N, CA and C atoms as an extended XYZ file, in Angstrom:
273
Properties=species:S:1:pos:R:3:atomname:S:1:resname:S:1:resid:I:1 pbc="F F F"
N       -19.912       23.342       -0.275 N   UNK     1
C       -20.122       22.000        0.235 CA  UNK     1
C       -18.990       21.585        1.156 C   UNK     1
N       -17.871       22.262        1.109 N   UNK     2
C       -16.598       21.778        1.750 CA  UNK     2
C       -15.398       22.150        1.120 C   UNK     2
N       -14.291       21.823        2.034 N   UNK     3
C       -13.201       22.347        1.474 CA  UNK     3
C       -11.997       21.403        2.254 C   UNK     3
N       -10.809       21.641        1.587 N   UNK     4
C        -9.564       20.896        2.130 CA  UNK     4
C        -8.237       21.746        2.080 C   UNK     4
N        -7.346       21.979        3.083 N   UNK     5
C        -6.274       22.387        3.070 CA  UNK     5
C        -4.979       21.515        3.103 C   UNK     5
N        -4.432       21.169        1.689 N   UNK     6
C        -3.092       19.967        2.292 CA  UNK     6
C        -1.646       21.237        2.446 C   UNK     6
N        -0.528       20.100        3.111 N   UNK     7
C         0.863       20.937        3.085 CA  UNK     7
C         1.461       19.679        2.943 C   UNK     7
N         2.342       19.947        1.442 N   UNK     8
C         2.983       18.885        1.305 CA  UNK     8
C         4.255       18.865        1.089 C   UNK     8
N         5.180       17.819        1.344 N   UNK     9
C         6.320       17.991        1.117 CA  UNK     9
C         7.489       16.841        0.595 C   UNK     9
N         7.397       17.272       -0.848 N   UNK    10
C         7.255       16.206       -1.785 CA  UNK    10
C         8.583       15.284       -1.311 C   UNK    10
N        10.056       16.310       -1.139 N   UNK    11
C        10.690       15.658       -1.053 CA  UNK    11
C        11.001       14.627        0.029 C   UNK    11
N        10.477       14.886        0.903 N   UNK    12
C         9.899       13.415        2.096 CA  UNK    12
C         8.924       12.716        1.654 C   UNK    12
N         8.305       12.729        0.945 N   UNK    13
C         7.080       12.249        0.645 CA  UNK    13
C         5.734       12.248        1.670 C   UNK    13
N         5.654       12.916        2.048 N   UNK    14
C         4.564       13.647        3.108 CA  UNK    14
C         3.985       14.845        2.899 C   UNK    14
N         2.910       14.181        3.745 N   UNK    15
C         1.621       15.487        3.505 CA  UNK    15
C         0.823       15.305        4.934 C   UNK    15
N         0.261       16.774        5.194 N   UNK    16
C        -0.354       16.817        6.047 CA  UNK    16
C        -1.445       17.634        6.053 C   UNK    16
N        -2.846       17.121        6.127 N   UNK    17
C        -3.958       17.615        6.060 CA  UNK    17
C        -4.433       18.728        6.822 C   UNK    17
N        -3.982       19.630        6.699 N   UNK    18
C        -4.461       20.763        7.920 CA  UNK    18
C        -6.016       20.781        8.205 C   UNK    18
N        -6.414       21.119        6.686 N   UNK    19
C        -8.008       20.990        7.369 CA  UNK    19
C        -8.982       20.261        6.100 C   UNK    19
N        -9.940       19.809        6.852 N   UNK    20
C       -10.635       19.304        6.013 CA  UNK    20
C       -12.358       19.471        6.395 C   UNK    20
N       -13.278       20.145        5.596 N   UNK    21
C       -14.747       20.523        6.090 CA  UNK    21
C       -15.410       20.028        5.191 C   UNK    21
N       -16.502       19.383        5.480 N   UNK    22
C       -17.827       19.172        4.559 CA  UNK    22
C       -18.714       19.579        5.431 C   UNK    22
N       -19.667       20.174        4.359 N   UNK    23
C       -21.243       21.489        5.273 CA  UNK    23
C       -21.875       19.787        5.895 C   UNK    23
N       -22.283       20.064        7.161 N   UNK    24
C       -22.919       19.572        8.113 CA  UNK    24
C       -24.040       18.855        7.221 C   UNK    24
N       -24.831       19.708        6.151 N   UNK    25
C       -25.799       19.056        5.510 CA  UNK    25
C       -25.799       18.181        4.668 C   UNK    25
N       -24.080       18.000        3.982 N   UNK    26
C       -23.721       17.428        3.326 CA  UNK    26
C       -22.679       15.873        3.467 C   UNK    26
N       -22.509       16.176        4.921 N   UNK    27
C       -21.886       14.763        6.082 CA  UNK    27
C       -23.284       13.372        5.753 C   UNK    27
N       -22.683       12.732        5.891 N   UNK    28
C       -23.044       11.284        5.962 CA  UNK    28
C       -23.515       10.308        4.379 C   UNK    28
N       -22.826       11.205        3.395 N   UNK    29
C       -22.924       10.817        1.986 CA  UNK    29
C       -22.236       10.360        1.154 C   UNK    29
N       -20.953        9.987        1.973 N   UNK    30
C       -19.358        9.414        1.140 CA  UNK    30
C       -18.462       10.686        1.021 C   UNK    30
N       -19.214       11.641        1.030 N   UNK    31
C       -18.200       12.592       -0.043 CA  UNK    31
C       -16.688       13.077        1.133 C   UNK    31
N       -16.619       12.360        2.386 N   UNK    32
C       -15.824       12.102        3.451 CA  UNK    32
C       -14.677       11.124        2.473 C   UNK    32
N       -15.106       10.130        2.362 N   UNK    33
C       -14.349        9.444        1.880 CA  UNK    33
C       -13.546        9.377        0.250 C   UNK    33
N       -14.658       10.108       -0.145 N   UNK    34
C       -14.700       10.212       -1.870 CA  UNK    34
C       -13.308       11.580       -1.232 C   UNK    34
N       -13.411       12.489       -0.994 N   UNK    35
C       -12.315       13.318       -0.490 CA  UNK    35
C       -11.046       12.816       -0.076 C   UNK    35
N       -10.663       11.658        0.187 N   UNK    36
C        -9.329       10.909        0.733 CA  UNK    36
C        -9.080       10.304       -0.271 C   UNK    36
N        -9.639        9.555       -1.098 N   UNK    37
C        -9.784        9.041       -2.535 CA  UNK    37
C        -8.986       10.043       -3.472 C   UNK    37
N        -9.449       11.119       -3.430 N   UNK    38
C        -8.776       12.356       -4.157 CA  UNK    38
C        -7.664       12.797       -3.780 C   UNK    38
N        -7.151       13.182       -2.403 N   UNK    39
C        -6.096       13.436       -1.832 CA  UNK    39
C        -5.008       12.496       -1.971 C   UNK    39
N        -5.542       10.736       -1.827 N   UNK    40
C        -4.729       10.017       -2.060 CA  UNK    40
C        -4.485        9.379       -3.700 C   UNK    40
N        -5.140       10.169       -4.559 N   UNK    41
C        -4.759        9.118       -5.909 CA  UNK    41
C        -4.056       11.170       -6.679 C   UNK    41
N        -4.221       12.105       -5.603 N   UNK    42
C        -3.801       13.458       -5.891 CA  UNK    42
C        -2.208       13.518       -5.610 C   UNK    42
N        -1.772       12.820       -4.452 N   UNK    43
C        -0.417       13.006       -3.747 CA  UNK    43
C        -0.332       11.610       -4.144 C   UNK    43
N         0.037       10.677       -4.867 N   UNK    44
C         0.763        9.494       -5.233 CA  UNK    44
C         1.878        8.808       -4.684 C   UNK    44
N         3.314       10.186       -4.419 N   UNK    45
C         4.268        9.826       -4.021 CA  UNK    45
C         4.544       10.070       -2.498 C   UNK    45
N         3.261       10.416       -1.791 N   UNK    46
C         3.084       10.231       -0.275 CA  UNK    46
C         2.878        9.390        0.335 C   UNK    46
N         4.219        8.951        0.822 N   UNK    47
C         4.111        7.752        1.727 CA  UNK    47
C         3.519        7.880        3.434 C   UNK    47
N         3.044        8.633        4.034 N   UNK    48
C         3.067        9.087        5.203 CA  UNK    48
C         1.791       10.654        5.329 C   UNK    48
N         1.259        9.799        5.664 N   UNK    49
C        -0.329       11.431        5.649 CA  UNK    49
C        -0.397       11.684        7.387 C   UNK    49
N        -0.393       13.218        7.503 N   UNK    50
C        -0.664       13.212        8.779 CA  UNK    50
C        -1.906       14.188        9.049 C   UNK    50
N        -2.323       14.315        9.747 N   UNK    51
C        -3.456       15.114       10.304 CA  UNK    51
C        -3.726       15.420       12.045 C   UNK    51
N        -4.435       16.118       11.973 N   UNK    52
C        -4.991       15.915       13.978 CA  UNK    52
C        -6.525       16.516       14.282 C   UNK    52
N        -6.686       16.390       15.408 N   UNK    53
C        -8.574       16.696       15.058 CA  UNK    53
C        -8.730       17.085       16.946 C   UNK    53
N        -9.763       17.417       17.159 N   UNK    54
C       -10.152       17.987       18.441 CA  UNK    54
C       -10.327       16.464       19.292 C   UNK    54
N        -9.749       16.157       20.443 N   UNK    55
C       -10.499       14.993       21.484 CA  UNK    55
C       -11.576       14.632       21.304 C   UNK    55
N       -12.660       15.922       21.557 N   UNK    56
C       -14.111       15.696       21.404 CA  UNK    56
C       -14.786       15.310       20.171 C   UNK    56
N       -13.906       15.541       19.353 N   UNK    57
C       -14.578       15.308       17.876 CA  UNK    57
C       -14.372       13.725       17.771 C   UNK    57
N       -15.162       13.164       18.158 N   UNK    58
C       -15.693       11.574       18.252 CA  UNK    58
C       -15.582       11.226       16.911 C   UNK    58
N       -16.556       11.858       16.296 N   UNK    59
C       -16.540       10.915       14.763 CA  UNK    59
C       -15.991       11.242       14.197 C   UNK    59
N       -15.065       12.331       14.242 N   UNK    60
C       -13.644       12.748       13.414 CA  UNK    60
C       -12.906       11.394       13.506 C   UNK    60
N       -12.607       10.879       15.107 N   UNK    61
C       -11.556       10.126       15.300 CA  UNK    61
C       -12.251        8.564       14.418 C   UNK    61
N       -13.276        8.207       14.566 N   UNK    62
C       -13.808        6.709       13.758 CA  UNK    62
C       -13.572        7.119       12.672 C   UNK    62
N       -14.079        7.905       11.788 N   UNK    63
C       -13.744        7.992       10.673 CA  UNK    63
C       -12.410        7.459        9.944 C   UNK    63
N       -11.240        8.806       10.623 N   UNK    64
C        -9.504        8.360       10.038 CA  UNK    64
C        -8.985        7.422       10.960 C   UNK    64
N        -9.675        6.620       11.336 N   UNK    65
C        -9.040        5.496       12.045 CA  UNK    65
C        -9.577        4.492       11.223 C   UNK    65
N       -11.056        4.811       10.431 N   UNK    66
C       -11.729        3.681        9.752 CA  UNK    66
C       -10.912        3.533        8.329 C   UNK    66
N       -10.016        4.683        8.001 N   UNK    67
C        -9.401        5.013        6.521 CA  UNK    67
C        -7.882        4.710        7.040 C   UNK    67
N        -7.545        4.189        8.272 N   UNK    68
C        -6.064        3.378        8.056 CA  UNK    68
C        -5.177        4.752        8.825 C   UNK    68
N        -5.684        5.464        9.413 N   UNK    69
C        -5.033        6.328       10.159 CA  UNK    69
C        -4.703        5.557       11.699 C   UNK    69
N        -3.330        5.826       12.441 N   UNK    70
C        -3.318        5.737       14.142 CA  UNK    70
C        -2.825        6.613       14.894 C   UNK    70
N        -3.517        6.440       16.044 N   UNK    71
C        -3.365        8.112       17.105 CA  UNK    71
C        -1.542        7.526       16.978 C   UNK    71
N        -1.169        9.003       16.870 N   UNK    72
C         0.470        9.111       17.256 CA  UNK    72
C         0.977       10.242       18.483 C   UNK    72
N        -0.441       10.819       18.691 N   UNK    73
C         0.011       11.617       20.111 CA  UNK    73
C        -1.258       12.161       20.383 C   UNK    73
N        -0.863       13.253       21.156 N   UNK    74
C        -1.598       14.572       21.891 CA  UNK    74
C        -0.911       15.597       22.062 C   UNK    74
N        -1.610       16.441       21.576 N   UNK    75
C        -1.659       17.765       21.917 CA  UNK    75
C        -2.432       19.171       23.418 C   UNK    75
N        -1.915       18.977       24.238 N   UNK    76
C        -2.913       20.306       25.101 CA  UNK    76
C        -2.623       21.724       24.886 C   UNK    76
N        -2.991       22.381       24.496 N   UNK    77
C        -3.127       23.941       24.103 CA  UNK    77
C        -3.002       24.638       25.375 C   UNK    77
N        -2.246       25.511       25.182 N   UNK    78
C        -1.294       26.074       26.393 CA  UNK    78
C        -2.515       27.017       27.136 C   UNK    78
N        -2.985       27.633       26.441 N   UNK    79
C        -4.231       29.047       26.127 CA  UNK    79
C        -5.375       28.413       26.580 C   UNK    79
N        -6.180       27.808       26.149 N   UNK    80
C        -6.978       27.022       26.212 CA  UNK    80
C        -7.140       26.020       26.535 C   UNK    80
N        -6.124       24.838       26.960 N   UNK    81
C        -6.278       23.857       27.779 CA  UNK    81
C        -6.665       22.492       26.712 C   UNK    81
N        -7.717       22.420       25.442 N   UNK    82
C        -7.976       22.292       24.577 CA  UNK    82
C        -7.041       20.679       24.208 C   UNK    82
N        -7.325       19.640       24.387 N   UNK    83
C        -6.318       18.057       23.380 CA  UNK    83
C        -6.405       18.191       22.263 C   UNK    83
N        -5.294       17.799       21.606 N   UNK    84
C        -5.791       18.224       19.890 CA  UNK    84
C        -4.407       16.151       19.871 C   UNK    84
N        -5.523       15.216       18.893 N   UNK    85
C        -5.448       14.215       18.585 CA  UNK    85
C        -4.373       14.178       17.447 C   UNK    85
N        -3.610       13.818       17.606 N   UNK    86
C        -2.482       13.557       16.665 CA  UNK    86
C        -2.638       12.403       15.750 C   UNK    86
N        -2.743       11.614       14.221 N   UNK    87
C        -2.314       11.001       13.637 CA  UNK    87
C        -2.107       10.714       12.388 C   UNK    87
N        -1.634        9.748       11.550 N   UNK    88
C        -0.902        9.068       10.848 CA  UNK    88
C        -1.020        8.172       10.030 C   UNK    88
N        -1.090        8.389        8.839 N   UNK    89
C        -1.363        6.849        7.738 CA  UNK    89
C         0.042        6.396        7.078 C   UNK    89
N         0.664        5.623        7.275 N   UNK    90
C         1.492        5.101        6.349 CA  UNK    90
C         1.413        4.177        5.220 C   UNK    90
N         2.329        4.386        4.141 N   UNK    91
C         2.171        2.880        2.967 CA  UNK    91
C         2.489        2.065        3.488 C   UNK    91
């Protein structure tokens, strides 16, 4: 149904979501959100969540912007040319 990759690092109190997938068939049912719910009542003493997502990925960006995330940069891929969306939730 999906899966999540965190990297955390307790003694800053940060974490950063490398990846996060739910099967296409299984998008538009909470379990988006029910997943941040977990990550965030999982990492407690994380003050600071970061992540990044493709330009094009539109509803990537509404989503963690709708859960208290803000763009903190850009990325262009040297190889590929490719924006990769930078951001950020703080307590």
């Amino acid at each position: 149904m999906g899966g999540m990759i965190v990297f955390s690092s307790p003694e800053a109190g940060e974490c950063h979501l490398g990846r996060i997938f739910i099967d296409p068939l299984h998008q538009n049912h909470g379990y988006g959100q029910e997943s941040f719910r977990f990550l965030f009542q999982t990492y407690p003493a994380a003050r600071k969540w970061t992540l990044d997502t493709p330009s094009w990925a539109l509803r990537n960006h509404y989503f963690y912007e709708k859960l208290g995330f803000i763009r903190t940069g850009k990325i262009t891929g040297e190889v590929n040319g490719e924006v990769i969306i930078e951001y950020e939730r703080v307590k």
